[in-house]
XYZ file of C-alpha atoms in Angstrom:
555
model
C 20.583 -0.093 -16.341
C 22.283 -1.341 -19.761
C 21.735 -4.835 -21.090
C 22.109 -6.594 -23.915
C 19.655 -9.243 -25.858
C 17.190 -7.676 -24.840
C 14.451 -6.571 -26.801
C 14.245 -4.969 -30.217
C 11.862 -2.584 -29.181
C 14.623 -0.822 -27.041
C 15.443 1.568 -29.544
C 14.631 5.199 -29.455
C 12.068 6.894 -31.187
C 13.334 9.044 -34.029
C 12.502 12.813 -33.757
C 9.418 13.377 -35.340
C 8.333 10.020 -35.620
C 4.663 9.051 -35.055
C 3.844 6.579 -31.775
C 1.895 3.978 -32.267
C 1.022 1.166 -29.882
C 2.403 -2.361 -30.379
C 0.121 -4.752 -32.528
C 0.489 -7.349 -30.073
C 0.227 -7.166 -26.617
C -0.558 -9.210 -23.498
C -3.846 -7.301 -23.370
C -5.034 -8.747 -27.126
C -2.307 -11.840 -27.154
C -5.204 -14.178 -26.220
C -8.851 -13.322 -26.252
C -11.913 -13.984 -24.224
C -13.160 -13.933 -20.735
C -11.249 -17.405 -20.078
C -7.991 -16.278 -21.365
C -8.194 -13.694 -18.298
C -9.691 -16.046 -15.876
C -7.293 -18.378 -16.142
C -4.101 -16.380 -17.109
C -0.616 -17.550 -15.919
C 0.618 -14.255 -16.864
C 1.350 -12.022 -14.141
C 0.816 -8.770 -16.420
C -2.695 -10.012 -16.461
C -3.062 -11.166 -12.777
C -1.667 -7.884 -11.237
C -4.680 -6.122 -13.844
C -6.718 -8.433 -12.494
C -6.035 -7.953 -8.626
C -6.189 -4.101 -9.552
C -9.829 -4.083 -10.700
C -10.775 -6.000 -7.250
C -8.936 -4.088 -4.792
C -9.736 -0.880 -6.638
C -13.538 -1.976 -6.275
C -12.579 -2.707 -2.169
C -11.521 0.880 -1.956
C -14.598 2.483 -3.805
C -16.490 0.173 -1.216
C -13.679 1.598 1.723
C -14.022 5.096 0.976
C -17.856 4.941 0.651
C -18.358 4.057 4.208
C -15.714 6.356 4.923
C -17.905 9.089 3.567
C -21.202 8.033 5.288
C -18.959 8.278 8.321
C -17.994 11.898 8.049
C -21.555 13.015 6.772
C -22.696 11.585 10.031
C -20.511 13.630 11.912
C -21.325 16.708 10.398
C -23.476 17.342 13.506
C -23.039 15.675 17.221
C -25.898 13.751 17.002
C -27.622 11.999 14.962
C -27.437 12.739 11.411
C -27.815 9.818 8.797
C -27.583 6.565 10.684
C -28.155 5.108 14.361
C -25.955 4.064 16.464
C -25.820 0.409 15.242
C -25.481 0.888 12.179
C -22.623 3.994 13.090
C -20.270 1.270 14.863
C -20.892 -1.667 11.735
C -20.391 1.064 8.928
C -16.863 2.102 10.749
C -15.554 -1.343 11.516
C -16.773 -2.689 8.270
C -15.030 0.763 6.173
C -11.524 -0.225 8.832
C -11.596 -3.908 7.799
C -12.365 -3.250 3.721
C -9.422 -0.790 3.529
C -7.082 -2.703 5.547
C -7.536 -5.901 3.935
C -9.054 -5.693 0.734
C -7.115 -2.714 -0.300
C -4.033 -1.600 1.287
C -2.476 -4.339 2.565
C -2.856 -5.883 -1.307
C -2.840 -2.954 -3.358
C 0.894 -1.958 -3.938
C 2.311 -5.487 -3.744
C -0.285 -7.506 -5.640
C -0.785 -4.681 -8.182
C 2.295 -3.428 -8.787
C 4.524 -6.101 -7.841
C 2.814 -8.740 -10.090
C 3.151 -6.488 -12.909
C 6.224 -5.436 -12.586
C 8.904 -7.818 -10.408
C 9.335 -10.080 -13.744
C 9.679 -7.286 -15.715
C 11.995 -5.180 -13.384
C 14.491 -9.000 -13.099
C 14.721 -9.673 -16.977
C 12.241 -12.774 -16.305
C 8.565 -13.675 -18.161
C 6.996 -14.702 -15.428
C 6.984 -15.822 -11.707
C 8.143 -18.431 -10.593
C 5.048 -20.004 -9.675
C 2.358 -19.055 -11.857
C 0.068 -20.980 -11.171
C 0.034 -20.389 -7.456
C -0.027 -16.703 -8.180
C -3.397 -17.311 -10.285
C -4.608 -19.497 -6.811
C -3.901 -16.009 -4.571
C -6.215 -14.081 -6.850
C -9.075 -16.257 -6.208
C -8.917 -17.250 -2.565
C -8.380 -13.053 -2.525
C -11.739 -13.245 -4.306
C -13.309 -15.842 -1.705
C -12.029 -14.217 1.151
C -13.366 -10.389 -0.145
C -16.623 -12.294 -0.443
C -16.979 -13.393 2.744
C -16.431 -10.113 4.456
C -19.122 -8.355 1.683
C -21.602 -11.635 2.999
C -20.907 -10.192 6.642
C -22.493 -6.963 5.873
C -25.072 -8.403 4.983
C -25.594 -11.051 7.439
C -25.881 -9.055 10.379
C -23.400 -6.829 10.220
C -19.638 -6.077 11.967
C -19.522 -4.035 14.845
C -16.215 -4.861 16.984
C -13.821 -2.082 15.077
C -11.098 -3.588 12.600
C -9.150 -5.110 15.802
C -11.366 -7.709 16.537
C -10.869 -7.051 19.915
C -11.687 -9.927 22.850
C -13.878 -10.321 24.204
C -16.652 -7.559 23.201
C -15.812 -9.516 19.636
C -17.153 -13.179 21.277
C -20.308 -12.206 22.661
C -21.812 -9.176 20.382
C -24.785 -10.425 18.517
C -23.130 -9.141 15.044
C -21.951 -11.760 12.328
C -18.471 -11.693 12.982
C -17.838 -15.378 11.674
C -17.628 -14.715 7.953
C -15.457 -11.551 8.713
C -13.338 -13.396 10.291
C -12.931 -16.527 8.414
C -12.565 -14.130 5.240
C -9.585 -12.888 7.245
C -8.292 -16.142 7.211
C -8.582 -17.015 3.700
C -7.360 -13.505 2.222
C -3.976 -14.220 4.513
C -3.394 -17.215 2.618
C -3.756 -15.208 -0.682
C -0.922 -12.692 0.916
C 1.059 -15.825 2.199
C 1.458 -16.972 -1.688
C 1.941 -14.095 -2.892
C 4.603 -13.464 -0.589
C 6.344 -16.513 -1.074
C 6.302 -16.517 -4.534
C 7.786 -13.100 -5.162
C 10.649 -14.533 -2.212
C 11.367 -17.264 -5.093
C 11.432 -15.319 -8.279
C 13.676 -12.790 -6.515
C 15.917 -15.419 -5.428
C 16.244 -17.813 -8.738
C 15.075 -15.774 -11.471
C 17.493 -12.709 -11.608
C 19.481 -12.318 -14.767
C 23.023 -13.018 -15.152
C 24.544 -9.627 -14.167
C 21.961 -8.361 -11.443
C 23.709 -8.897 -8.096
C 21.832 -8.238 -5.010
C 23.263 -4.699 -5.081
C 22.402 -4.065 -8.728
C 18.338 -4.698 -7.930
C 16.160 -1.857 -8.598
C 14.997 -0.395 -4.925
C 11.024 -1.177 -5.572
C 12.450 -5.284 -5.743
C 14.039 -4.793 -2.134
C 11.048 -2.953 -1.083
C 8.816 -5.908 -2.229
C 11.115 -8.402 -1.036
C 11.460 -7.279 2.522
C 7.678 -6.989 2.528
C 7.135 -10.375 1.297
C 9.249 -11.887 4.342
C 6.470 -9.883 6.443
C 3.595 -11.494 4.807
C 4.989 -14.944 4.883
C 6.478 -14.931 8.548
C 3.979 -12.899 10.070
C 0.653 -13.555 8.471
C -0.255 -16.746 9.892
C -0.335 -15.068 13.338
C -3.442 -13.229 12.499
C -4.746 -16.050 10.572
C -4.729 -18.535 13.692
C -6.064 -15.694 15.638
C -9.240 -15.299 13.610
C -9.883 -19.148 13.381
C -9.614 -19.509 17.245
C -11.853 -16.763 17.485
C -14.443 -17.505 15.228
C -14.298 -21.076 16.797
C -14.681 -19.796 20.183
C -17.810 -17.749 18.805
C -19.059 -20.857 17.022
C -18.362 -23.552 19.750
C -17.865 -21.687 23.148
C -13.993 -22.359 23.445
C -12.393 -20.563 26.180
C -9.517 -19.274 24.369
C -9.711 -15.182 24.898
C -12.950 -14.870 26.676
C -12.262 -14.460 30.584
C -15.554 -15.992 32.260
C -14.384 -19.190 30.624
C -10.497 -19.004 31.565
C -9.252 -17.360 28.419
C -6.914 -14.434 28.602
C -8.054 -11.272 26.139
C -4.878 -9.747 26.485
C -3.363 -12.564 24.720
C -5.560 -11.987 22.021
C -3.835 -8.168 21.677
C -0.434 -10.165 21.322
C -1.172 -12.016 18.761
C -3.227 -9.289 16.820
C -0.813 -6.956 17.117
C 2.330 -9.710 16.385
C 0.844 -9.237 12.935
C -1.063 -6.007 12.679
C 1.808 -3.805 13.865
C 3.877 -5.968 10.762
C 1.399 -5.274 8.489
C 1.730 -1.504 8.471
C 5.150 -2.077 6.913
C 3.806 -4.623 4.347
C 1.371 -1.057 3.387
C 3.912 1.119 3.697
C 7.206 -0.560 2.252
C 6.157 -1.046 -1.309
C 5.058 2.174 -1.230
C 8.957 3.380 -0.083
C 10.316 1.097 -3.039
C 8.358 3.434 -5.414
C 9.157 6.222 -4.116
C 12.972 5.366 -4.824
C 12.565 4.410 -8.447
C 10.322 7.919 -8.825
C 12.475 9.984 -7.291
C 15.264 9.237 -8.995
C 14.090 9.404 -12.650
C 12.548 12.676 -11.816
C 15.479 14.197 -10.635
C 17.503 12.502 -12.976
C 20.258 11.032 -10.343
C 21.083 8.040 -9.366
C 19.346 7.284 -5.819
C 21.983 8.482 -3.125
C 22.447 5.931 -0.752
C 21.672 3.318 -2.732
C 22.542 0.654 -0.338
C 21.648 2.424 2.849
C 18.223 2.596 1.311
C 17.981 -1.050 0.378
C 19.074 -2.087 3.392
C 16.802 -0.286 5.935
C 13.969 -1.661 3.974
C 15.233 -5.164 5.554
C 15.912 -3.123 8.730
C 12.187 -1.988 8.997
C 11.169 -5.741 8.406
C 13.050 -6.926 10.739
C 12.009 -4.405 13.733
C 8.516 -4.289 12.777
C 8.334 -7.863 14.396
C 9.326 -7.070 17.743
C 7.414 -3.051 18.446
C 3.985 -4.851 18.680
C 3.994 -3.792 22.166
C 3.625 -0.298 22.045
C 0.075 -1.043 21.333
C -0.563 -2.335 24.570
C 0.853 0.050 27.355
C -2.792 0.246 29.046
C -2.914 -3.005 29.610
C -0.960 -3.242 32.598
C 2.313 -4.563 31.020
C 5.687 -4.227 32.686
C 7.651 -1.062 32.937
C 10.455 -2.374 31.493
C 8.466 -4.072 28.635
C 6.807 -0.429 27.968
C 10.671 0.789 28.142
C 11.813 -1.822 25.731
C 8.999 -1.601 23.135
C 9.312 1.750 23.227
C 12.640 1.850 22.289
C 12.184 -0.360 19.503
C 9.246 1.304 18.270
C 11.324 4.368 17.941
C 14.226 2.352 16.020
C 11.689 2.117 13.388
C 11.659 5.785 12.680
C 15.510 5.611 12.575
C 15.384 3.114 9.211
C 12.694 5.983 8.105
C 14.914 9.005 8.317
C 17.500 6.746 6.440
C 15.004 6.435 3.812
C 13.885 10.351 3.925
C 17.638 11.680 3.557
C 18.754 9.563 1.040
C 15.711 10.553 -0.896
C 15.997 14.393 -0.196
C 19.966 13.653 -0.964
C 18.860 12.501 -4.733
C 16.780 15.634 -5.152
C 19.863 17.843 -4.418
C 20.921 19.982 -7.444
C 18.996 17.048 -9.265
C 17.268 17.966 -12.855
C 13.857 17.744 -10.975
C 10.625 17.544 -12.740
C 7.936 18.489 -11.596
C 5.489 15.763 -13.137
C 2.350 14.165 -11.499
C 4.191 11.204 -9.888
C 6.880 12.841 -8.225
C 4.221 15.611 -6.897
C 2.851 12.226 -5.152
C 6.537 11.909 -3.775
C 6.422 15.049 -2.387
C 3.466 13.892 -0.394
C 4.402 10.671 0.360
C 7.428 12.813 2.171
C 5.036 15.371 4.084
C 3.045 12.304 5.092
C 5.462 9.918 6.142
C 7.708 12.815 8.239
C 4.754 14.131 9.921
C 3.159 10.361 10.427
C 6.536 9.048 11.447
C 6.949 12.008 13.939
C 3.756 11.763 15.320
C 4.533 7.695 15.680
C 7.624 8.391 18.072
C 5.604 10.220 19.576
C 2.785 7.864 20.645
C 5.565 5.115 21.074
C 6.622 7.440 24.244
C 4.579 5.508 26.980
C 3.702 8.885 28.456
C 1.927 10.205 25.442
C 0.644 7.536 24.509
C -1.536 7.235 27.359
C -3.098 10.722 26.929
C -3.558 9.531 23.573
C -4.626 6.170 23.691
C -8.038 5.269 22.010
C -8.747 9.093 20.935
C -8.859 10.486 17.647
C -5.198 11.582 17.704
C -4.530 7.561 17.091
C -6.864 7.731 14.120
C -5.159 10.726 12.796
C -1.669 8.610 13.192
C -2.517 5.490 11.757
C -4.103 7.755 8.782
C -1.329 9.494 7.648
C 1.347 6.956 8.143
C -0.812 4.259 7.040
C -3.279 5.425 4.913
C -1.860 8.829 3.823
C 1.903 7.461 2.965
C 0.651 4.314 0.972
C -1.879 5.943 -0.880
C 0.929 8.852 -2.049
C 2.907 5.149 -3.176
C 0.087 4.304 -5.110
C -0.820 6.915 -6.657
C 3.258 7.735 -7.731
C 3.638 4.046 -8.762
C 0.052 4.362 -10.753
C 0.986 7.466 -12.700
C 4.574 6.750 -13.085
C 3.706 2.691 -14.679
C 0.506 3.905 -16.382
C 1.777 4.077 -19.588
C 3.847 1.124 -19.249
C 0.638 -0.503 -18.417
C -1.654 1.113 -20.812
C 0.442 2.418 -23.588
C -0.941 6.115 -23.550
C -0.720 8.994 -21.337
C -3.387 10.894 -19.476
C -3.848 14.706 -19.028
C -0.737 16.193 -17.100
C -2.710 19.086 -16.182
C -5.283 17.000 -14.147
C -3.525 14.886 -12.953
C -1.454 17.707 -11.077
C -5.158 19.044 -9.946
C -6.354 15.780 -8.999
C -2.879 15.413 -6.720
C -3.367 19.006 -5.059
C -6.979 18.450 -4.342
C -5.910 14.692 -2.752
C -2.993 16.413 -0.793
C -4.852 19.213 0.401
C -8.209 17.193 0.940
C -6.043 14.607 3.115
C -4.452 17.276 5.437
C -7.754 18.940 6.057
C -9.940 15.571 6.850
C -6.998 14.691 9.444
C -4.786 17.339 10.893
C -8.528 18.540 12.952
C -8.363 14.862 14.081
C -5.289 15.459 15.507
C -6.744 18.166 17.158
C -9.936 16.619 18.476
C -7.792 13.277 19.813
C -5.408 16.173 21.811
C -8.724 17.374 23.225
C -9.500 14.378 24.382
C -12.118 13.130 22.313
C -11.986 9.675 22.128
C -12.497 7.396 18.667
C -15.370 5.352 17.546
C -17.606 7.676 19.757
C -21.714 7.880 17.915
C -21.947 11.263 19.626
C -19.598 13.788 20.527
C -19.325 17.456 22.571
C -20.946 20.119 21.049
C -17.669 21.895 21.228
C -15.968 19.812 18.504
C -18.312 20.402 16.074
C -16.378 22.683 14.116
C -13.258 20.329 13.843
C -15.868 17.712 12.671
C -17.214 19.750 10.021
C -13.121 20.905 8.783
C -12.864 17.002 8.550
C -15.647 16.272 6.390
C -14.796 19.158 4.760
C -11.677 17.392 3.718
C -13.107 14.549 3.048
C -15.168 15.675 0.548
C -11.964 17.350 -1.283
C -10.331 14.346 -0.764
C -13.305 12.028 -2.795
C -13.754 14.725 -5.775
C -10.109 14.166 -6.033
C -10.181 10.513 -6.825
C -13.011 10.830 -8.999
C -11.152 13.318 -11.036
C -8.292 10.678 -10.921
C -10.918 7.580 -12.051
C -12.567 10.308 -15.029
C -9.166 10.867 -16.836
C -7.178 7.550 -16.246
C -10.402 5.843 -17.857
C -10.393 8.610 -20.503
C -6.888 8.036 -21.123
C -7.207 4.095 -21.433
C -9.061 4.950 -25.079
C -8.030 8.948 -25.837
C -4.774 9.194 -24.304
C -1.419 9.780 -26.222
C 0.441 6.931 -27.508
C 3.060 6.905 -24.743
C 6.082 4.987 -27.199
C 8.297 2.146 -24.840
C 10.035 4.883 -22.352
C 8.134 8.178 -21.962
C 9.865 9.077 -18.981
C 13.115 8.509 -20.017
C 13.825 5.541 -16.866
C 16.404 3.237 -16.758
C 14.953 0.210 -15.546
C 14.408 -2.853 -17.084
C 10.761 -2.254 -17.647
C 11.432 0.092 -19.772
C 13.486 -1.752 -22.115
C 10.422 -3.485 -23.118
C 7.282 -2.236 -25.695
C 4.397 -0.172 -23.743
C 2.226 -2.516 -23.038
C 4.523 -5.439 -22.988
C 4.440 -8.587 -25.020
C 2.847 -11.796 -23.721
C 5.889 -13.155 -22.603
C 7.890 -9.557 -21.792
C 11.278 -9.864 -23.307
C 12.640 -11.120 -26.388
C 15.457 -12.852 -24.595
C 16.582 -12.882 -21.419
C 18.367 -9.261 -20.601
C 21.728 -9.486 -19.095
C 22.770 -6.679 -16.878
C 26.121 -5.163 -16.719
C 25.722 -2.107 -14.596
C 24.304 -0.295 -11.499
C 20.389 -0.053 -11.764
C 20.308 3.706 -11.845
C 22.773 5.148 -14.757
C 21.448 8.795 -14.926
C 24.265 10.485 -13.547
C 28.209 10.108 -13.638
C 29.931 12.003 -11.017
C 30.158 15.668 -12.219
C 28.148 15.040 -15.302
C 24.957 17.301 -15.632
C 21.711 15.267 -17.963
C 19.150 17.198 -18.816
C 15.883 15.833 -18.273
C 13.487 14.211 -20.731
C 10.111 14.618 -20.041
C 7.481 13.762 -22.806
């Protein structure tokens, strides 16, 4: 993407010369533990929202792990049954809403929306410094559950088991409520700053691909969230005060508590998953040094995927006695959602083709974000296939699904989008070498925790079960197995990005040779991001002219 005004600090290295880090950067531009508490600068927030939800995932995959070690035999190994159903609803309700629905977005898009439009900043600051902390409230209300008593309803929530168990559900669910409005602002305000603080030059069709991935999320979290948030109020009030909302003996109507769940939950796999496709765009193409193929197509089956999300809740509910032609209908519609998908998936495979492809740490995460995503995706039709999804509903096939699509797809978007920005971020570079081991182990650790899932659901063996058949023993044990990859993975990941913080390589303003507007800028960035305001005069990805062959640049 060219410009012009922008900053100095565009300029190329000369051959030879020595990197050193900028002087002055919004990491040392103001000093103090105030200066970060009560930042306006979004560079700062989204570092700031990464140290909490990266501290909700440690938490996450902790219980994740107890989980697995007690399944290593099918009975009891390291915990009761009590504490078995509160450790897996508390590890479902951690990951989902402390860390993956907030991750990619609050991370990622924080730091870099401003910086990919030209801008310094938000458009509302201030309210973007309010998400962190009513994040921060919320997260501590659900930590204050554990130890209050204890969740043990599974991440649903599900009426009315959820209104009469003896567990502490209140603060779960009230810190449900308050972490929506933190997703509701954030949502809102990245709406604005796409909206009014472009710079002259970027049209709607000139935006990089990770902006329309944030922005058709952020229409998710501001229409959709407040549906979950009214549904954990009314049923922490009916707890509290005996309202007859969802429970039956008292008139209520749990299956209206599934619609409005799911109104939101089935939504909120997109908000994980889409930021996670807008990465994968900008990755993909700098690391196969094209322009993205189907630039448009891709940008606008991001909105497509928004907009479909809101109406396949549905499929979630064909056991519950729903019409045949409603199960026809939200089947269908389910199933439009994987068309968008494959839009995505060939366009991407399309900008690989006789590309200059590198094969660097990120875009080995965008080869699994692929795997993950095609084989989630197809196993999602599937389910969405009333038929199948009865054999499969509530069994450990489900859990295998909602892993790999959900889990498995974003995490491969994280983990692209935090190698690929790190030295943006940081200024330095961390150790290629393990890196690419920490990404095989992760990969390979993933497939084998989940594909025996698969397995184990086909055989019938339902989720959320303390005990199990003898006979699935050995699929149990593969799983941990994988598990166990899948943890000494991130730890490598946590030992050299921590290294590389202090050690690493100077990484100079555009180690990867990228086109975007981030780039244009010093690694870190200044304070206040750009000189002057960068005016853009051509498409956002300029690696290619028809016929021309560009070698790649890799550091």
């Amino acid at each position: 993407m060219a410009h012009s005004n922008a900053n100095h600090a565009v300029a190329e290295e000369a051959p030879g010369e020595e990197l050193k880090l900028p002087a002055v950067s919004f990491w040392n531009a103001d000093l103090g533990i105030k200066s970060w508490l009560l930042s306006l600068d979004h560079k700062r927030i989204g570092i700031m929202y990464m140290v909490l939800t990266l501290v909700g995932f440690l938490l996450g995959g902790i219980l994740a792990m107890a989980l697995r070690i007690e399944h290593l035999t099918p009975d009891e190994t390291i915990m009761g049954p009590n504490t078995y159903n509160r450790v897996f609803t508390l590890h479902g309700v951690v990951m989902i809403f402390l860390f993956m629905i907030p991750a990619i977005p609050a991370i990622f898009g924080n730091f870099f929306l401003p910086l990919m439009l030209g801008a310094k900043d938000v458009a509302f600051p201030r309210l973007n410094l309010m998400s962190i902390y009513v994040y921060g409230a919320g997260a501590l209300l659900m930590v204050w559950s554990m130890v209050a008593g204890g969740v043990d309803s599974g991440w649903t929530f599900y009426a009315p088991y959820s209104l009469s168990t003896p567990a502490s559900l209140a603060p779960a669910l009230f810190g449900v409520f308050i972490i929506g409005f933190s997703s509701i602002l954030t949502g809102l305000n990245f709406i604005v700053t796409i909206h009014t603080m472009r710079p002259k030059g970027m049209t709607w069709m000139r935006m990089p691909l990770f902006v329309w991935g944030t922005y058709a999320t952020s229409i998710i979290q501001v229409l959709a969230t407040p549906v979950v948030g009214l549904t954990a109020v009314l049923t922490a009030i009916e707890r509290l005060f005996g309202f007859g909302f969802f429970d039956p003996s008292k008139g209520g109507d749990p299956v209206l508590f599934q619609h409005l769940f799911w109104f939101y939950s089935h939504p909120a796999v997109y908000i994980m998953v889409l930021p996670g496709m807008g990465v994968i765009s900008e990755v993909v193409s700098v690391f196969s040094r094209k322009n993205v193929f189907g630039y448009k197509m891709v940008a606008y089956s991001s909105l497509g995927i928004a907009f479909v999300g809101f109406f396949a809740w549905g499929h979630h509910m064909f056991v519950t006695g729903q019409s045949k032609f409603d199960a026809g209908a939200f089947a269908i519609i389910s199933m439009l959602v994987g068309v968008f998908t494959a839009i995505k998936v060939f366009n991407w495979v399309g900008t690989m083709y006789r590309g200059s492809i590198a094969v660097r740490a990120p875009f080995v995460y965008v080869c699994g974000f692929l795997f993950f995503v095609v084989f989630g995706g197809m196993t999602g039709v599937a389910i969405s296939s009333v038929s199948l999804d009865v054999h499969w509903h509530d069994t450990y096939f489900v859990v295998a699904h909602f892993h790999f699509i959900m889990v498995g797809a974003t995490l491969m978007g994280f983990l692209a989008a935090l190698h690929y920005w790190f030295p943006k971020m940081f200024g330095r570079m961390y150790h290629e070498g393990w890196a690419m081991l920490s990404a095989g182990l992760i990969i390979l650790g993933f497939n084998a925790s989940f594909i025996p899932q698969f397995l184990l659901g086909n055989m019938g063996q339902p989720r959320r079960y303390y005990m199990y058949s003898p006979e699935a023993q050995g699929l149990n044990v593969a799983s941990t197995a994988g598990s166990s990859l899948l943890a000494f993975g991130f730890l490598l990941i946590l030992i050299y990005l921590v290294y590389a913080i202090k050690y690493g390589k100077v990484a100079g303003d555009n180690p990867w040779g990228a086109s975007g507007l981030e780039w244009k800028t010093p690694s870190p960035p200044p304070k206040h991001n750009f000189d002057s305001t960068p005016v853009v005069d051509e498409d956002p990805y300029t690696y290619r002219q028809k016929g021309e062959e560009v070698e790649h640049v890799v550091v």
